[in-house]
PDB file of C-alpha atoms and ligand atoms in Angstrom:
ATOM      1  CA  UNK A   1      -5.724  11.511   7.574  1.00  0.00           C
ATOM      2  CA  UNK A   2      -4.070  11.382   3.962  1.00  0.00           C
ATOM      3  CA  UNK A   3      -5.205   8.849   1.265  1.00  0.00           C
ATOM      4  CA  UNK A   4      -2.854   8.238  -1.472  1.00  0.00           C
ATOM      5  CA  UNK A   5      -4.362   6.368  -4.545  1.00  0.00           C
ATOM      6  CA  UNK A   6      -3.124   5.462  -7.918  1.00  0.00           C
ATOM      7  CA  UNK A   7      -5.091   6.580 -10.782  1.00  0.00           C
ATOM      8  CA  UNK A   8      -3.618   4.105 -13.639  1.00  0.00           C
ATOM      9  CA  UNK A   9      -3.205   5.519 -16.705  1.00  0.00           C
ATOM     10  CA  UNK A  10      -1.679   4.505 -20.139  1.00  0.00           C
ATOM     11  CA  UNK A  11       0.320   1.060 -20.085  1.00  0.00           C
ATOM     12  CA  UNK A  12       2.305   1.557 -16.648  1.00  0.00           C
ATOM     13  CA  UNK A  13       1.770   4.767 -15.139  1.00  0.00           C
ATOM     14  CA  UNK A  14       0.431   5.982 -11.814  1.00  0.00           C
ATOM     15  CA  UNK A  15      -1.271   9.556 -11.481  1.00  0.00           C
ATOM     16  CA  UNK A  16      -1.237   9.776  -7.744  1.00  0.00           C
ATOM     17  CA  UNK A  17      -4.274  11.457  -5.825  1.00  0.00           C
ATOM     18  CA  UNK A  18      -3.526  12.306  -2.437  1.00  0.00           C
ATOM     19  CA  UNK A  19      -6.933  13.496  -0.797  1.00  0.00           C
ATOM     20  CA  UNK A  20      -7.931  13.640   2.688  1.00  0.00           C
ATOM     21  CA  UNK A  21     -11.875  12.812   1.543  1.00  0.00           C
ATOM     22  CA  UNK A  22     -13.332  15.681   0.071  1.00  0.00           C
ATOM     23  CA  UNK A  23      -9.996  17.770  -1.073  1.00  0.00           C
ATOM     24  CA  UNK A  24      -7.182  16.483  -3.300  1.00  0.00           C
ATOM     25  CA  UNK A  25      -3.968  16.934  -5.407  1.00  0.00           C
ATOM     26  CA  UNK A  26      -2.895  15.029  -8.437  1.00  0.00           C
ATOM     27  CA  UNK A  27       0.406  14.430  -9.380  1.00  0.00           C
ATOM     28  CA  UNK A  28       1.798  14.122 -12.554  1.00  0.00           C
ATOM     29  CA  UNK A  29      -1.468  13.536 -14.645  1.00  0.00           C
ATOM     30  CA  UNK A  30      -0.586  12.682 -17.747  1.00  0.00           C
ATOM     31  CA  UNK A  31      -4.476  11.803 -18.503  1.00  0.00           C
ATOM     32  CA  UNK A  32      -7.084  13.883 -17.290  1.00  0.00           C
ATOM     33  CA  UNK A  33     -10.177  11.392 -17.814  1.00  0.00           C
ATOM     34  CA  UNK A  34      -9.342   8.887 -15.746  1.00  0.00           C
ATOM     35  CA  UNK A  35      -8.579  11.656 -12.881  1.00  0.00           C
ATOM     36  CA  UNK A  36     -11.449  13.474 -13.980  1.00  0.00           C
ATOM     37  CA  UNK A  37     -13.599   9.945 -13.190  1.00  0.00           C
ATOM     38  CA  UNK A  38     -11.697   9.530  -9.621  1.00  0.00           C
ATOM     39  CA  UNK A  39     -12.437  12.559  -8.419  1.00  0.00           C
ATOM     40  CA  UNK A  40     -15.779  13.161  -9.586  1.00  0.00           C
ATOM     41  CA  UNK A  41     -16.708   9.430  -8.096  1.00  0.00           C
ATOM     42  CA  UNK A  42     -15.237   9.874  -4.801  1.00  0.00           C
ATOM     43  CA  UNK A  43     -16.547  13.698  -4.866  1.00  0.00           C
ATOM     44  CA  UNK A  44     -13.326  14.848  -4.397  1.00  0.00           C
ATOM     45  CA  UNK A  45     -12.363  18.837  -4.958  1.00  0.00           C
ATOM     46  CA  UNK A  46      -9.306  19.361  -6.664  1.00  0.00           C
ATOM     47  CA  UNK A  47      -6.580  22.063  -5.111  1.00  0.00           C
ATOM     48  CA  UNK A  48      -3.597  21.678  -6.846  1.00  0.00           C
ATOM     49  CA  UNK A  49      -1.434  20.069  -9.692  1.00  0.00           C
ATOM     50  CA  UNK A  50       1.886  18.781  -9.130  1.00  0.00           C
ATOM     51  CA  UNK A  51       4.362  17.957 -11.994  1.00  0.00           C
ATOM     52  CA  UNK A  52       7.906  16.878 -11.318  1.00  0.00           C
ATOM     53  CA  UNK A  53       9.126  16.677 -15.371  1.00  0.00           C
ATOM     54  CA  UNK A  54       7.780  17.819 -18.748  1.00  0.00           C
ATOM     55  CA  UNK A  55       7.292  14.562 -20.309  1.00  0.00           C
ATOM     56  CA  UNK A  56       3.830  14.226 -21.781  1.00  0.00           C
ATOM     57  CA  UNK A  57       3.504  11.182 -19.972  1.00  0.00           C
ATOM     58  CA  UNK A  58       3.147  13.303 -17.026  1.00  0.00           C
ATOM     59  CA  UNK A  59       1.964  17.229 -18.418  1.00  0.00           C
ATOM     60  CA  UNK A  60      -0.563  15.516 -20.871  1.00  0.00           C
ATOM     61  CA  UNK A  61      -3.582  16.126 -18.810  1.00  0.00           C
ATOM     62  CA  UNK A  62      -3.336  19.271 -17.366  1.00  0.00           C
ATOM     63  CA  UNK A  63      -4.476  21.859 -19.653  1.00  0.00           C
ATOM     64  CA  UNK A  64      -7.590  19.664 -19.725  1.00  0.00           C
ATOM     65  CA  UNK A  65      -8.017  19.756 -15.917  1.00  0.00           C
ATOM     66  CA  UNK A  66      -7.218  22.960 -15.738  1.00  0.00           C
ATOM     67  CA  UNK A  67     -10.081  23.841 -17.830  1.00  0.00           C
ATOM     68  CA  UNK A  68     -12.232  21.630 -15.724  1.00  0.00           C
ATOM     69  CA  UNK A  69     -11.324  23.190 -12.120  1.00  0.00           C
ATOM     70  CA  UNK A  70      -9.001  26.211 -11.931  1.00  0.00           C
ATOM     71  CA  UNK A  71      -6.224  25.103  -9.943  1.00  0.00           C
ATOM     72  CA  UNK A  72      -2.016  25.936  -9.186  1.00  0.00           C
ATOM     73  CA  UNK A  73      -0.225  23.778 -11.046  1.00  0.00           C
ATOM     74  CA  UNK A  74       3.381  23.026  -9.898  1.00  0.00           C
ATOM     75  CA  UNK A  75       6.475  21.913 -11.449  1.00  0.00           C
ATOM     76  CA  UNK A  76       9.807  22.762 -12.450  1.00  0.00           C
ATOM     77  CA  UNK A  77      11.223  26.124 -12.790  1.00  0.00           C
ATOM     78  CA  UNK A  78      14.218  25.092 -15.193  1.00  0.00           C
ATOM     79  CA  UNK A  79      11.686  23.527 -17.479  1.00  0.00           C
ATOM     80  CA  UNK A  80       9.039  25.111 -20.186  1.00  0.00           C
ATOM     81  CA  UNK A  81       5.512  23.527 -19.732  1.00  0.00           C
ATOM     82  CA  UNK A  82       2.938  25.974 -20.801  1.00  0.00           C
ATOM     83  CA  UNK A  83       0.480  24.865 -17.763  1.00  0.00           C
ATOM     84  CA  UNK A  84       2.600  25.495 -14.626  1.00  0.00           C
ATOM     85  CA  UNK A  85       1.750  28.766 -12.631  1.00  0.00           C
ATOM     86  CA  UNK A  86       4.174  28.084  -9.558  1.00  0.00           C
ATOM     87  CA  UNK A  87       7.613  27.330 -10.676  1.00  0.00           C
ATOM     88  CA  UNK A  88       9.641  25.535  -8.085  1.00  0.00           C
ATOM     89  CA  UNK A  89      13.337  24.527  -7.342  1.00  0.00           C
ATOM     90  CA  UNK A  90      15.443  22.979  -4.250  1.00  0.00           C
ATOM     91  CA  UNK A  91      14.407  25.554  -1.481  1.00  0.00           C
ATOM     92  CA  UNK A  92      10.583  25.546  -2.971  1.00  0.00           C
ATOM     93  CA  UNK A  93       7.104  24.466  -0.288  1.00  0.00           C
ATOM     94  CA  UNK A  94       4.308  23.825  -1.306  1.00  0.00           C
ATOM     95  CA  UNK A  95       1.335  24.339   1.346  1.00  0.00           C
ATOM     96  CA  UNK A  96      -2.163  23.390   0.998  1.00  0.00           C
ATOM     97  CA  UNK A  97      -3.848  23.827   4.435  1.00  0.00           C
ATOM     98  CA  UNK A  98      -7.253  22.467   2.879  1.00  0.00           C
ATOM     99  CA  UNK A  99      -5.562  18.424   3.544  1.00  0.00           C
ATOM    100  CA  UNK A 100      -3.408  19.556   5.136  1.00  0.00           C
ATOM    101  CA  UNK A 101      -0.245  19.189   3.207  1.00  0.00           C
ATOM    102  CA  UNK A 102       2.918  20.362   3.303  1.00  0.00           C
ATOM    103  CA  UNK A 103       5.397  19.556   0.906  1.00  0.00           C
ATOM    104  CA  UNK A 104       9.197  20.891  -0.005  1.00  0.00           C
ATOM    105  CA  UNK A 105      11.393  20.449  -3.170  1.00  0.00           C
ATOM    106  CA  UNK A 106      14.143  18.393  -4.008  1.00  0.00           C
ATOM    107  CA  UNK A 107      16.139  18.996  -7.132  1.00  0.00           C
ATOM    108  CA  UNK A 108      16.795  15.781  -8.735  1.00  0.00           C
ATOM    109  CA  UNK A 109      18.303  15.944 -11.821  1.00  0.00           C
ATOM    110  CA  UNK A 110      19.252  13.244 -14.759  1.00  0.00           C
ATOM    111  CA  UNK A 111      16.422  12.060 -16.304  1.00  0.00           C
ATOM    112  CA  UNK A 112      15.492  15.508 -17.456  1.00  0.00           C
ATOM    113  CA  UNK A 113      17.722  18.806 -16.473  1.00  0.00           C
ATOM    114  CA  UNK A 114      14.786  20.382 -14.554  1.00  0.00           C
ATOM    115  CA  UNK A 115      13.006  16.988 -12.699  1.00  0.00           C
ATOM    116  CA  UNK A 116      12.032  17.765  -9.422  1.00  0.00           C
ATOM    117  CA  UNK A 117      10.768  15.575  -6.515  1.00  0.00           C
ATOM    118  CA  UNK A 118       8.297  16.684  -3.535  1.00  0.00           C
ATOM    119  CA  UNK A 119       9.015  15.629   0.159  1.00  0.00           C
ATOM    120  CA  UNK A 120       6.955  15.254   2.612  1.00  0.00           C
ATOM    121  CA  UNK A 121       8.428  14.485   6.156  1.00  0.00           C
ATOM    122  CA  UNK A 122       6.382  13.770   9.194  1.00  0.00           C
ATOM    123  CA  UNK A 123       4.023  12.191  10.413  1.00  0.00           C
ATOM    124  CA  UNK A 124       4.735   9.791   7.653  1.00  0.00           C
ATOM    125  CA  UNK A 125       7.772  10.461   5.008  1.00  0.00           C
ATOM    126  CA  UNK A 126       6.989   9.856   1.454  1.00  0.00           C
ATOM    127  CA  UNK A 127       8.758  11.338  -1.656  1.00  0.00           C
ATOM    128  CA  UNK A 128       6.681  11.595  -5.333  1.00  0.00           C
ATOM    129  CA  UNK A 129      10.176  11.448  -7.731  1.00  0.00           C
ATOM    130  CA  UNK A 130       8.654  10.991 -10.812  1.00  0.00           C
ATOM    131  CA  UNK A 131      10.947   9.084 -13.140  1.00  0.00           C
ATOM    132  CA  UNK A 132      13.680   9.044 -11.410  1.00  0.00           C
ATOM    133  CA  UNK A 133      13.724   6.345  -8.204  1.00  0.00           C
ATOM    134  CA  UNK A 134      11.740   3.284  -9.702  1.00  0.00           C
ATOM    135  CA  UNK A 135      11.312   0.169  -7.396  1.00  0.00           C
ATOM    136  CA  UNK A 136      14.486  -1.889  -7.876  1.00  0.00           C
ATOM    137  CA  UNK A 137      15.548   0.675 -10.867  1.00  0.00           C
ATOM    138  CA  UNK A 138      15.707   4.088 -11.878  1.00  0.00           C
ATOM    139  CA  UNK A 139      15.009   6.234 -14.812  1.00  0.00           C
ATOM    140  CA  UNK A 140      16.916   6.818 -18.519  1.00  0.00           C
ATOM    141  CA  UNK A 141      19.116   9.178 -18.279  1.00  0.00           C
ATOM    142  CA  UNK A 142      17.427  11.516 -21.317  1.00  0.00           C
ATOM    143  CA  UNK A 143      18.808  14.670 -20.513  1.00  0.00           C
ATOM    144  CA  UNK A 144      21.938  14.769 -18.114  1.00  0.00           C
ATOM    145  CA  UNK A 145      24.642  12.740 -16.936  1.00  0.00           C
ATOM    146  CA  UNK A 146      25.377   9.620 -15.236  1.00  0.00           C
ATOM    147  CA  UNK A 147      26.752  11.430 -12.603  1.00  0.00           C
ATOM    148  CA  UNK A 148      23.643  13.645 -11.851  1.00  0.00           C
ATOM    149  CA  UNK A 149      21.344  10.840 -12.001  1.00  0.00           C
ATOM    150  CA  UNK A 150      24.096   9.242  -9.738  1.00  0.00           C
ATOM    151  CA  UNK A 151      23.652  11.697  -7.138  1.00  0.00           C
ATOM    152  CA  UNK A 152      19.907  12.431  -7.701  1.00  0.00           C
ATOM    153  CA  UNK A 153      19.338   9.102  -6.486  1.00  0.00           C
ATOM    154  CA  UNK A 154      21.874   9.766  -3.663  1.00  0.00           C
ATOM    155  CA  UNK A 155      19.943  12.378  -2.108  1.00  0.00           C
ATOM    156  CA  UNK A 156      16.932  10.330  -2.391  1.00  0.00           C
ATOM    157  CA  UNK A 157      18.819   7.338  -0.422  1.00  0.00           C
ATOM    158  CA  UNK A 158      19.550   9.913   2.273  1.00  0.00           C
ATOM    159  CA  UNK A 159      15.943  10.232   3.416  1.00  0.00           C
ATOM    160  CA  UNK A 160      15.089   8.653   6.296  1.00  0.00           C
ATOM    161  CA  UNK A 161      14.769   4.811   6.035  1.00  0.00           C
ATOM    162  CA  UNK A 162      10.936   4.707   6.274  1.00  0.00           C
ATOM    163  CA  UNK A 163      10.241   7.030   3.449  1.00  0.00           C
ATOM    164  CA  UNK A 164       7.689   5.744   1.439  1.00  0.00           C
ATOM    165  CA  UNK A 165       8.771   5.777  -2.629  1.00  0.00           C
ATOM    166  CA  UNK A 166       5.746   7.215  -4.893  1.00  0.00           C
ATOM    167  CA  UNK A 167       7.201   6.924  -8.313  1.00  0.00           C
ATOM    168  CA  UNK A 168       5.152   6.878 -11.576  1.00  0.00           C
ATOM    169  CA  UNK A 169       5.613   3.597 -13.635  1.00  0.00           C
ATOM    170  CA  UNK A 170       4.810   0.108 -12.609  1.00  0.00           C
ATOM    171  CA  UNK A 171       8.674  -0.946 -13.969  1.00  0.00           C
ATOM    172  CA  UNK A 172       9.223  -3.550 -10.454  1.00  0.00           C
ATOM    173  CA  UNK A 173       9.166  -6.611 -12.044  1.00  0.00           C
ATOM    174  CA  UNK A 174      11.357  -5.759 -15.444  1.00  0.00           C
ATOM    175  CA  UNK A 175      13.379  -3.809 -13.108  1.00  0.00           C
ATOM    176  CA  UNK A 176      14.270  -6.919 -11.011  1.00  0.00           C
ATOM    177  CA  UNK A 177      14.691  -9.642 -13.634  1.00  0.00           C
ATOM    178  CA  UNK A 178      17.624  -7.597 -14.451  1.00  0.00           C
ATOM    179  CA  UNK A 179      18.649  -6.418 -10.925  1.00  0.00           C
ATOM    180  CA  UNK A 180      18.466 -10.750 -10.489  1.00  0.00           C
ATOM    181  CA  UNK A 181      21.212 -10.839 -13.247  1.00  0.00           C
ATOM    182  CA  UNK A 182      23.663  -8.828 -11.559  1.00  0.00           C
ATOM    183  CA  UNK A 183      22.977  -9.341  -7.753  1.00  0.00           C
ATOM    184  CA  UNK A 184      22.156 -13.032  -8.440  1.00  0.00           C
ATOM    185  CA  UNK A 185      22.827 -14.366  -4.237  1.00  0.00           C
ATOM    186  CA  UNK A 186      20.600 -11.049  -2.459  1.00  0.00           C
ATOM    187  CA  UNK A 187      18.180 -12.849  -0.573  1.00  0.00           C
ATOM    188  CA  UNK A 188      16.288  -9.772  -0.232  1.00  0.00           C
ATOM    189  CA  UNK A 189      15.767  -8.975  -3.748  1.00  0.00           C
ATOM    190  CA  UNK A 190      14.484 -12.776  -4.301  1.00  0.00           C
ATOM    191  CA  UNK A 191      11.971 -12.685  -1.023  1.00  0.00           C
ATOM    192  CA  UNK A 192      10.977  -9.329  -2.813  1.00  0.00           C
ATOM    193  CA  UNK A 193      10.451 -10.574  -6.233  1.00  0.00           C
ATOM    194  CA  UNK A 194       8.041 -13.549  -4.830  1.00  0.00           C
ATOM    195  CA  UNK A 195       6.295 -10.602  -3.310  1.00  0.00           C
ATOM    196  CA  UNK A 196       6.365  -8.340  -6.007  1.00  0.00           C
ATOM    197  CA  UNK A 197       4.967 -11.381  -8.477  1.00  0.00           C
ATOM    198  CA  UNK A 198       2.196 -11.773  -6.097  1.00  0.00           C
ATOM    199  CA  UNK A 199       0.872  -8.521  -6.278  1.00  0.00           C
ATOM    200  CA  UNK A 200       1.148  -8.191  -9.812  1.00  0.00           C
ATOM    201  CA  UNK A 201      -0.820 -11.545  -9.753  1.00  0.00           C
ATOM    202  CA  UNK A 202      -3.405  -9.535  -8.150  1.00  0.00           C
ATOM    203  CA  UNK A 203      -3.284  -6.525 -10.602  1.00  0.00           C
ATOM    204  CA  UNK A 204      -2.216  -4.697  -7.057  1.00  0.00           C
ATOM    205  CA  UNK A 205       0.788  -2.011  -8.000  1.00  0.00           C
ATOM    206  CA  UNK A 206       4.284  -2.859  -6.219  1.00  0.00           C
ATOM    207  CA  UNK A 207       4.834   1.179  -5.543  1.00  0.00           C
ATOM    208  CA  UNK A 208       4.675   2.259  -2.963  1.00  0.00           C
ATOM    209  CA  UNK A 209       8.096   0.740  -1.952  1.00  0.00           C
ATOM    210  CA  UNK A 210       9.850   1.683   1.484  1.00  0.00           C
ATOM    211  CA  UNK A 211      13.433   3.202   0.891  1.00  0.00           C
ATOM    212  CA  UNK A 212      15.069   1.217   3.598  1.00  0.00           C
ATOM    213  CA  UNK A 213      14.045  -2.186   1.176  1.00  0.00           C
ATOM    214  CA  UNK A 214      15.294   0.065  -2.296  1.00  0.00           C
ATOM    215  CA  UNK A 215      18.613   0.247  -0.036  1.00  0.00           C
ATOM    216  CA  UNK A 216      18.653  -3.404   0.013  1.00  0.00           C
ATOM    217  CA  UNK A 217      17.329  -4.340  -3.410  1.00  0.00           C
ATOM    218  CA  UNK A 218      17.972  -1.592  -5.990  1.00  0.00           C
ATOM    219  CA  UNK A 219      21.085  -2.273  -7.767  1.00  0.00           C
ATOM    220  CA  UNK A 220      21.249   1.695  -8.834  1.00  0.00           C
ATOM    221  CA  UNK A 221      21.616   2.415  -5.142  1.00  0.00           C
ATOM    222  CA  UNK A 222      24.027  -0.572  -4.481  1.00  0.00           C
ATOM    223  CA  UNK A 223      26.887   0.479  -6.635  1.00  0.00           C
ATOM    224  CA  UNK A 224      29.267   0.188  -3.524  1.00  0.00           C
ATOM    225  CA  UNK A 225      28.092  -3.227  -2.973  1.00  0.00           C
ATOM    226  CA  UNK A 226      30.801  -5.466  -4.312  1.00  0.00           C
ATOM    227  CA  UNK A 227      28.512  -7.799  -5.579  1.00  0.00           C
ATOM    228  CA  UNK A 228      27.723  -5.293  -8.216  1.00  0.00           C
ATOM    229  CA  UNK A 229      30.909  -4.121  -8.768  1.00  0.00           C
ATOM    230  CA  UNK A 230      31.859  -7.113  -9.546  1.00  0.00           C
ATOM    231  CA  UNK A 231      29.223  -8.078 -12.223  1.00  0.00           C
ATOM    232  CA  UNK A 232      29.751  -4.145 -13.468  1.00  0.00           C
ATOM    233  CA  UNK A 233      33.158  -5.123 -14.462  1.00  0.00           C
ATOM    234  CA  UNK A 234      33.159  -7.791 -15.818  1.00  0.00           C
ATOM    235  CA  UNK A 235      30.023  -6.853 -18.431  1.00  0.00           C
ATOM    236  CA  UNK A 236      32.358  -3.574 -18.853  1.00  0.00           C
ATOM    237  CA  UNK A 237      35.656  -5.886 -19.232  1.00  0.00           C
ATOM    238  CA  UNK A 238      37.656  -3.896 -17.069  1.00  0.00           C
ATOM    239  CA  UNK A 239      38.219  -2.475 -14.020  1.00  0.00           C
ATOM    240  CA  UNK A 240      36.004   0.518 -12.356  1.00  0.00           C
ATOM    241  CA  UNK A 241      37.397   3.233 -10.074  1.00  0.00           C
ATOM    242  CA  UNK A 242      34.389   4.741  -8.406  1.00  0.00           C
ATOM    243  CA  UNK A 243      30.725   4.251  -8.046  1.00  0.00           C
ATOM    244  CA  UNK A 244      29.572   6.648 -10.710  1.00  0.00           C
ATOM    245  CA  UNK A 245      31.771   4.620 -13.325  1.00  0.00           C
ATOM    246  CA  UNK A 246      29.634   1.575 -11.695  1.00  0.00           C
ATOM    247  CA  UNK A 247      26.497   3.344 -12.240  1.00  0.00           C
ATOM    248  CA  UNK A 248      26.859   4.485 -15.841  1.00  0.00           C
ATOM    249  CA  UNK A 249      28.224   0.939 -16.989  1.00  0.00           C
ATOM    250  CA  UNK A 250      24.600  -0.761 -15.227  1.00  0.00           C
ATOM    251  CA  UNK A 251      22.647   2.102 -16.501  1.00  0.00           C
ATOM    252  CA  UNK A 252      24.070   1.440 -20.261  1.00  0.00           C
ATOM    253  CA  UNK A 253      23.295  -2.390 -19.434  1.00  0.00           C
ATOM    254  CA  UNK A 254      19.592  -1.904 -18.473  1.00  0.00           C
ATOM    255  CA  UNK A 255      18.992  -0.113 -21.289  1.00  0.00           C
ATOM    256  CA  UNK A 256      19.691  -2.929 -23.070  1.00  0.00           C
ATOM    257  CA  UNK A 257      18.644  -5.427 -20.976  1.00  0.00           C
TER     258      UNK A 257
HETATM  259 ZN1   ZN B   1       9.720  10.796 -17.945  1.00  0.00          ZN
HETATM  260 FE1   FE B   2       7.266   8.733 -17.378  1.00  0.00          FE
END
């Protein structure tokens, strides 16, 4: 049986540690002490690195674990970060029969050029997408364009509905005080936002989220919806032809927001 556990780190992030009780993997550590402290505490050996996108944030403790255990470290092809051994695109697996684990690649550009995602489908789907799929958001757009965020987070919202979201900042409740702004009657989004302010209430993080409730929540996802279209236009003051041109007017919002 997998455990998944977020290692917090910084002011929002989540280093996830998925471990089976005495092996693990640690994605996108960005800070090796507190992972360093996890593992050692629950006596956990360390296998492998994952990294989906070269933003310290993310790379800025793996030279340091590296030194401490000698492990592959994954992560984009199409990107330079000094500590990666196994570059990976699209058609890339990952296998680590000490959990076990199996794991594939999904290229998910937008955020940065090179971001990559890792999949893992039955018994249980869950995705690890970095910055890119937040609960109720998504990422900046740093490095492409609205159009391959747009269909980044398209090929995310094709996984199956029960795929569990893993992504790496604790945005939720930022993300829906503006997703409330411009889907203002989804009685969804405000059942999840009691929910959401619960756990945060608790100091309990709001990811994982389950895709099939992004679907019905995330505003980035909705931009068919004509709800949003609607509230897209009229911040934009004129009329949009096509969901990207819907995305890139919210995403331009938001970042004001
Ligand atoms: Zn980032
Ligand atoms: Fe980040």
């Amino acid at each position: 049986m997998l455990h998944i556990h977020p290692v917090p780190a910084f002011r929002d992030n989540y280093i996830w540690v998925i471990h089976n009780q005495s092996n693990a993997v640690v994605v996108d550590p960005g800070d090796a002490t507190p992972v360093i402290e996890f593992l050692t505490h629950n006596q956990l050996q360390l296998k492998a690195i994952l990294i989906t996108h070269h933003h310290s944030d993310h790379t800025g403790g793996v030279a340091q674990l590296c030194r401490w255990r000698e492990v592959p470290v994954y992560g984009p092809a199409t990107e330079t970060i000094a500590t990666v051994t196994h570059p990976l695109c699209e058609t890339g697996q990952i296998n680590i029969p000490e959990l076990p684990l199996y794991l594939t690649v999904l290229d998910i550009p937008g955020h940065t050029l090179g971001h990559i995602a890792y999949y893992r489908r039955e018994p249980f789907n869950m995705v690890f997408c970095g910055d890119t799929l937040f609960s109720c958001g998504c990422g900046r757009i740093f490095e492409g364009t609205p159009q391959q965020m747009y269909q980044s987070l398209q090929k995310l919202a094709q996984l199956p509905d029960d795929t569990l979201i893993y992504c790496t900042h604790e945005y939720t409740l930022g993300n829906v005080a503006f997703a409330r702004t411009i889907d203002p009657d989804n009685n969804d989004l405000m059942d999840f936002e009691r929910k959401a302010q619960q756990l945060r209430q608790q100091n309990t993080p709001t990811i994982p989220t389950a895709l099939k409730q992004e679907r019905a929540i995330n505003p980035f996802l909705r931009c068919e919806q004509s709800a949003i279209i609607a509230s897209a236009q009229q911040h934009a003051g004129k009329p949009l032809p096509d969901p990207i041109a819907v995305f890139t007017v919210l995403r331009e919002w938001k970042n004001r927001f």
